[in-house]
Short mmCIF file of C-alpha atoms in Angstrom, two decimals:
data_model
loop_
_atom_site.label_atom_id
_atom_site.label_comp_id
_atom_site.label_asym_id
_atom_site.label_seq_id
_atom_site.Cartn_x
_atom_site.Cartn_y
_atom_site.Cartn_z
CA MET O 22 -76.42 53.94 -3.19
CA ARG O 23 -77.00 50.75 -1.18
CA PRO O 24 -74.08 49.25 0.56
CA ALA O 25 -72.54 46.24 -0.71
CA VAL O 26 -73.82 43.11 0.61
CA VAL O 27 -71.75 39.92 1.55
CA SER O 28 -73.54 36.81 1.43
CA THR O 29 -73.18 34.50 4.33
CA ARG O 30 -72.09 31.54 2.27
CA SER O 31 -69.16 33.84 1.12
CA ALA O 32 -68.06 34.60 4.55
CA GLU O 33 -68.12 30.92 5.31
CA ARG O 34 -66.09 29.89 2.49
CA PHE O 35 -63.35 32.56 3.29
CA ALA O 36 -63.14 31.47 6.96
CA GLU O 37 -62.69 27.97 5.68
CA ARG O 38 -59.93 28.98 3.69
CA VAL O 39 -58.50 30.74 6.64
CA ARG O 40 -58.68 27.66 8.60
CA VAL O 41 -57.18 25.38 5.83
CA ARG O 42 -54.17 27.64 5.35
CA ARG O 43 -53.51 27.60 9.16
CA ARG O 44 -53.60 23.96 9.25
CA LEU O 45 -51.16 23.73 6.46
CA THR O 46 -49.06 26.08 7.98
CA ARG O 47 -48.99 24.25 11.25
CA ARG O 48 -48.62 20.91 9.41
CA ARG O 49 -45.69 22.33 7.63
CA ALA O 50 -44.05 23.58 10.73
CA VAL O 51 -44.41 20.07 12.23
CA VAL O 52 -43.02 18.32 9.29
CA ALA O 53 -40.07 20.88 9.10
CA GLY O 54 -39.49 20.40 13.05
CA SER O 55 -39.74 16.53 12.70
CA VAL O 56 -37.18 16.67 9.85
CA ALA O 57 -34.70 18.99 11.46
CA ALA O 58 -34.86 16.63 14.73
CA ALA O 59 -34.45 13.44 12.45
CA VAL O 60 -31.31 15.13 10.81
CA ALA O 61 -29.89 16.07 14.17
CA VAL O 62 -30.31 12.58 15.53
CA VAL O 63 -28.76 11.07 12.56
CA GLY O 64 -26.02 13.47 12.66
CA TRP O 65 -25.50 12.76 16.42
CA VAL O 66 -25.22 9.06 15.59
CA LEU O 67 -23.03 9.55 12.62
CA LEU O 68 -20.61 12.04 13.88
CA GLY O 69 -20.96 12.33 17.73
CA SER O 70 -21.99 9.05 19.33
CA PRO O 71 -20.32 6.13 20.57
CA LEU O 72 -22.32 3.77 18.63
CA LEU O 73 -19.75 4.08 15.26
CA ALA O 74 -16.90 5.03 17.23
CA LEU O 75 -13.46 3.38 16.20
CA ASP O 76 -12.34 0.48 18.51
CA VAL O 77 -8.75 -0.48 18.23
CA ASP O 78 -9.29 -4.07 19.11
CA GLU O 79 -11.29 -4.52 15.98
CA VAL O 80 -8.50 -3.07 13.68
CA VAL O 81 -7.18 -5.92 11.14
CA VAL O 82 -3.69 -5.46 9.81
CA GLU O 83 -2.86 -7.38 6.65
CA GLY O 84 0.44 -7.95 4.50
CA GLN O 85 2.86 -6.96 7.02
CA GLY O 86 5.41 -9.51 5.73
CA THR O 87 8.62 -10.25 7.47
CA VAL O 88 9.62 -6.90 7.96
CA VAL O 89 6.87 -4.62 9.42
CA GLU O 90 5.91 -4.82 13.07
CA PRO O 91 2.17 -5.06 13.26
CA THR O 92 2.00 -3.34 16.63
CA HIS O 93 3.78 -0.28 15.28
CA VAL O 94 0.80 0.04 12.97
CA THR O 95 -1.86 -0.36 15.52
CA ASP O 96 -0.01 2.17 17.65
CA VAL O 97 -0.58 4.78 14.83
CA VAL O 98 -4.33 3.78 14.82
CA ALA O 99 -4.74 3.90 18.51
CA ALA O 100 -4.40 7.35 18.55
CA TYR O 101 -7.81 7.86 16.83
CA ASP O 102 -9.54 5.06 19.13
CA GLY O 103 -13.09 6.43 19.89
CA VAL O 104 -13.21 8.87 17.14
CA PRO O 105 -16.77 8.06 15.02
CA LEU O 106 -15.64 6.31 11.71
CA PRO O 107 -17.58 8.57 9.57
CA ARG O 108 -15.61 11.49 10.94
CA LEU O 109 -12.21 9.25 10.61
CA ASP O 110 -9.74 10.83 8.23
CA THR O 111 -8.40 7.77 6.39
CA VAL O 112 -6.33 9.39 3.75
CA GLY O 113 -4.64 11.19 6.52
CA LEU O 114 -4.17 7.97 8.56
CA ARG O 115 -2.74 6.14 5.55
CA ARG O 116 0.04 8.70 5.39
CA GLN O 117 0.98 8.17 8.86
CA VAL O 118 1.15 4.31 8.44
CA LEU O 119 3.34 5.01 5.28
CA GLY O 120 5.70 6.16 7.78
CA VAL O 121 5.91 2.85 9.75
CA PRO O 122 9.13 1.32 9.25
CA GLY O 123 9.20 -1.26 6.52
CA VAL O 124 5.86 -0.09 5.14
CA ARG O 125 5.91 0.67 1.10
CA ALA O 126 2.30 1.24 0.29
CA ALA O 127 -0.84 0.99 2.42
CA GLU O 128 -4.59 1.06 2.01
CA VAL O 129 -6.95 2.04 5.01
CA THR O 130 -10.68 1.19 4.65
CA ARG O 131 -13.67 1.07 7.32
CA ARG O 132 -14.99 -2.14 8.60
CA TRP O 133 -18.59 -1.00 10.34
CA PRO O 134 -19.40 -0.46 12.77
CA HIS O 135 -16.13 -0.16 14.85
CA GLY O 136 -13.37 -1.29 12.93
CA LEU O 137 -10.63 -0.75 10.11
CA ARG O 138 -8.97 -2.92 7.79
CA VAL O 139 -5.26 -1.93 6.92
CA VAL O 140 -3.54 -3.67 4.04
CA LEU O 141 0.22 -3.19 3.86
CA VAL O 142 2.45 -3.98 1.15
CA SER O 143 5.86 -4.66 2.81
CA ARG O 144 9.32 -3.95 2.13
CA GLU O 145 10.75 -7.51 1.76
CA PRO O 146 14.35 -7.87 1.56
CA VAL O 147 15.74 -9.38 -1.42
CA ALA O 148 19.59 -9.01 -0.68
CA ALA O 149 21.87 -8.80 2.39
CA VAL O 150 24.92 -6.58 1.92
CA PRO O 151 27.88 -6.97 4.28
CA ASP O 152 27.95 -3.97 6.89
CA ALA O 153 30.90 -3.74 9.31
CA SER O 154 28.77 -2.22 12.03
CA THR O 155 25.58 -4.75 11.83
CA GLY O 156 27.04 -7.82 10.25
CA PHE O 157 24.41 -7.63 7.21
CA ALA O 158 22.26 -4.76 5.86
CA LEU O 159 19.11 -6.13 4.51
CA LEU O 160 17.89 -4.29 1.48
CA ASP O 161 14.47 -4.42 -0.66
CA ARG O 162 14.15 -4.49 -4.18
CA GLU O 163 14.29 -0.57 -4.27
CA GLY O 164 17.62 -0.76 -2.35
CA VAL O 165 15.87 0.82 0.73
CA ARG O 166 17.65 -0.75 3.89
CA VAL O 167 14.72 -2.58 5.76
CA GLY O 168 16.75 -4.47 8.55
CA SER O 169 20.25 -5.73 9.59
CA ALA O 170 21.38 -9.31 10.88
CA GLN O 171 24.30 -10.95 12.19
CA GLU O 172 24.01 -13.44 9.59
CA PRO O 173 22.46 -13.46 6.04
CA PRO O 174 18.91 -15.03 6.37
CA ALA O 175 18.47 -18.28 4.69
CA GLY O 176 17.70 -17.98 0.80
CA LEU O 177 18.54 -14.49 0.67
CA PRO O 178 21.81 -13.87 -1.68
CA VAL O 179 24.70 -11.78 -0.31
CA VAL O 180 25.54 -8.86 -2.18
CA ASP O 181 28.96 -7.82 -2.02
CA VAL O 182 28.68 -3.79 -3.06
CA PRO O 183 29.84 -0.70 -1.14
CA LEU O 184 26.86 0.59 0.91
CA ASP O 185 28.07 4.12 0.70
CA GLY O 186 29.21 4.02 -2.83
CA ASP O 187 27.52 5.09 -6.14
CA ALA O 188 23.74 4.18 -5.62
CA ARG O 189 23.71 3.06 -9.22
CA THR O 190 25.88 -0.03 -8.54
CA ILE O 191 23.12 -1.23 -5.88
CA THR O 192 20.48 -0.50 -8.28
CA ALA O 193 22.02 -2.37 -10.94
CA VAL O 194 22.52 -5.61 -8.86
CA LEU O 195 18.74 -5.47 -7.67
CA GLY O 196 17.70 -4.91 -11.15
CA VAL O 197 19.65 -8.01 -12.23
CA LEU O 198 18.42 -10.06 -9.19
CA GLU O 199 14.59 -9.06 -10.05
CA GLN O 200 15.02 -10.26 -13.49
CA LEU O 201 17.02 -13.38 -13.01
CA PRO O 202 15.18 -16.56 -13.91
CA ASP O 203 14.07 -18.95 -10.94
CA GLU O 204 16.38 -21.62 -12.20
CA LEU O 205 19.32 -19.34 -11.83
CA ARG O 206 18.13 -17.69 -8.56
CA ALA O 207 18.20 -21.13 -6.80
CA GLU O 208 21.78 -21.75 -7.86
CA LEU O 209 22.95 -18.10 -6.59
CA VAL O 210 25.24 -17.88 -3.75
CA GLY O 211 26.60 -14.50 -4.14
CA VAL O 212 26.41 -11.35 -6.17
CA SER O 213 29.22 -8.57 -6.36
CA ALA O 214 30.00 -5.37 -8.20
CA ARG O 215 32.45 -2.39 -8.02
CA SER O 216 30.31 -0.32 -10.32
CA ARG O 217 26.98 -0.64 -12.29
CA ASP O 218 28.61 -2.19 -15.32
CA THR O 219 30.44 -5.02 -13.60
CA VAL O 220 27.89 -7.11 -11.83
CA ARG O 221 29.22 -10.62 -11.25
CA LEU O 222 27.19 -13.79 -10.09
CA ASP O 223 28.65 -16.67 -8.19
CA LEU O 224 26.70 -19.93 -8.64
CA ALA O 225 26.65 -22.96 -6.27
CA ASP O 226 28.81 -25.12 -8.43
CA GLY O 227 31.51 -22.60 -8.41
CA THR O 228 30.87 -21.14 -11.84
CA VAL O 229 31.47 -17.25 -11.97
CA VAL O 230 29.10 -15.33 -14.48
CA GLU O 231 30.24 -12.00 -15.69
CA TRP O 232 26.90 -10.25 -16.22
CA GLY O 233 28.03 -6.88 -16.95
CA SER O 234 25.34 -4.18 -16.39
CA ALA O 235 21.51 -4.51 -15.77
CA ASP O 236 20.81 -4.07 -19.29
CA ARG O 237 19.30 -6.77 -21.41
CA SER O 238 18.96 -9.10 -18.28
CA ALA O 239 16.23 -10.84 -19.51
CA LEU O 240 18.23 -11.98 -22.60
CA LYS O 241 21.42 -12.81 -20.56
CA GLY O 242 19.50 -15.01 -18.24
CA ARG O 243 18.12 -17.13 -21.48
CA VAL O 244 21.54 -17.31 -22.71
CA LEU O 245 23.08 -18.37 -19.54
CA LEU O 246 20.52 -21.13 -19.43
CA THR O 247 21.10 -22.48 -22.68
CA LEU O 248 25.06 -22.21 -22.18
CA ARG O 249 24.81 -24.33 -18.99
CA ALA O 250 23.02 -27.13 -20.99
CA THR O 251 25.74 -27.41 -23.18
CA GLU O 252 28.85 -29.51 -22.80
CA ALA O 253 31.21 -26.25 -23.14
CA GLY O 254 29.12 -24.29 -20.24
CA ARG O 255 29.00 -27.16 -17.86
CA SER O 256 33.04 -27.40 -17.99
CA ALA O 257 33.33 -23.62 -17.90
CA SER O 258 34.44 -21.98 -14.64
CA VAL O 259 33.71 -18.83 -15.99
CA ILE O 260 30.98 -17.54 -18.23
CA ASP O 261 30.80 -14.06 -19.78
CA VAL O 262 27.23 -12.95 -20.73
CA SER O 263 27.98 -9.18 -20.59
CA ALA O 264 27.62 -9.22 -24.39
CA PRO O 265 24.48 -11.50 -24.74
CA THR O 266 24.82 -12.06 -28.39
CA LEU O 267 28.50 -12.86 -28.21
CA PRO O 268 28.93 -14.77 -24.96
CA ILE O 269 32.45 -16.26 -23.74
CA THR O 270 33.12 -19.47 -21.84
CA ARG O 271 36.50 -19.96 -19.90
CA SER O 272 37.72 -23.09 -18.28
#
């Protein structure tokens, strides 16, 4: 038998296919290398370079109110100075900011390329409570002590309650203050309570209001305003709205 004969044209086609496969392999290797290099550069820019690093001078603090000292917040953030923003743990940073005295809530967001925006909800004082050691303790609406003062700040009602007594007493008083109509709040000069059921308001004209508990405070406020618009209410020295559907006036 005669040996198989491979035509010259077939050999050329085979060699061409080999060359094409080699070119594709080299091209794929070049593309893969370029992609890997690009990813490495992007990763370095985002995670390792100073191009997106935090600059504490570009940190904005908002909502500090009258209680929170902004420098205390920036002191917390300063520990992360120079950290690339993509690597910054904003959730963990927010938890640290919540530990700053006077902060009730906080939100931390990135401000590209180098800053942060920290928005605070501060614990604003709503009542001043006499305190033998400091003069007056300033409490927020949740009963948390947010400061002290030798004299009660202007516009802040003085609340005569035992600081070390039943916490429910303070909670009741603060609940009444929160629901008090603006017209009555403007006339308020003092609040006192010995228990959560014996809240009493002192108004600027000398009228004493026996409020009782914090229950049904919205209704009690409306009843009190209605009574003070009547002759009996204007001449009363004591108005008892502890049972708002059966109010009592006493001269």
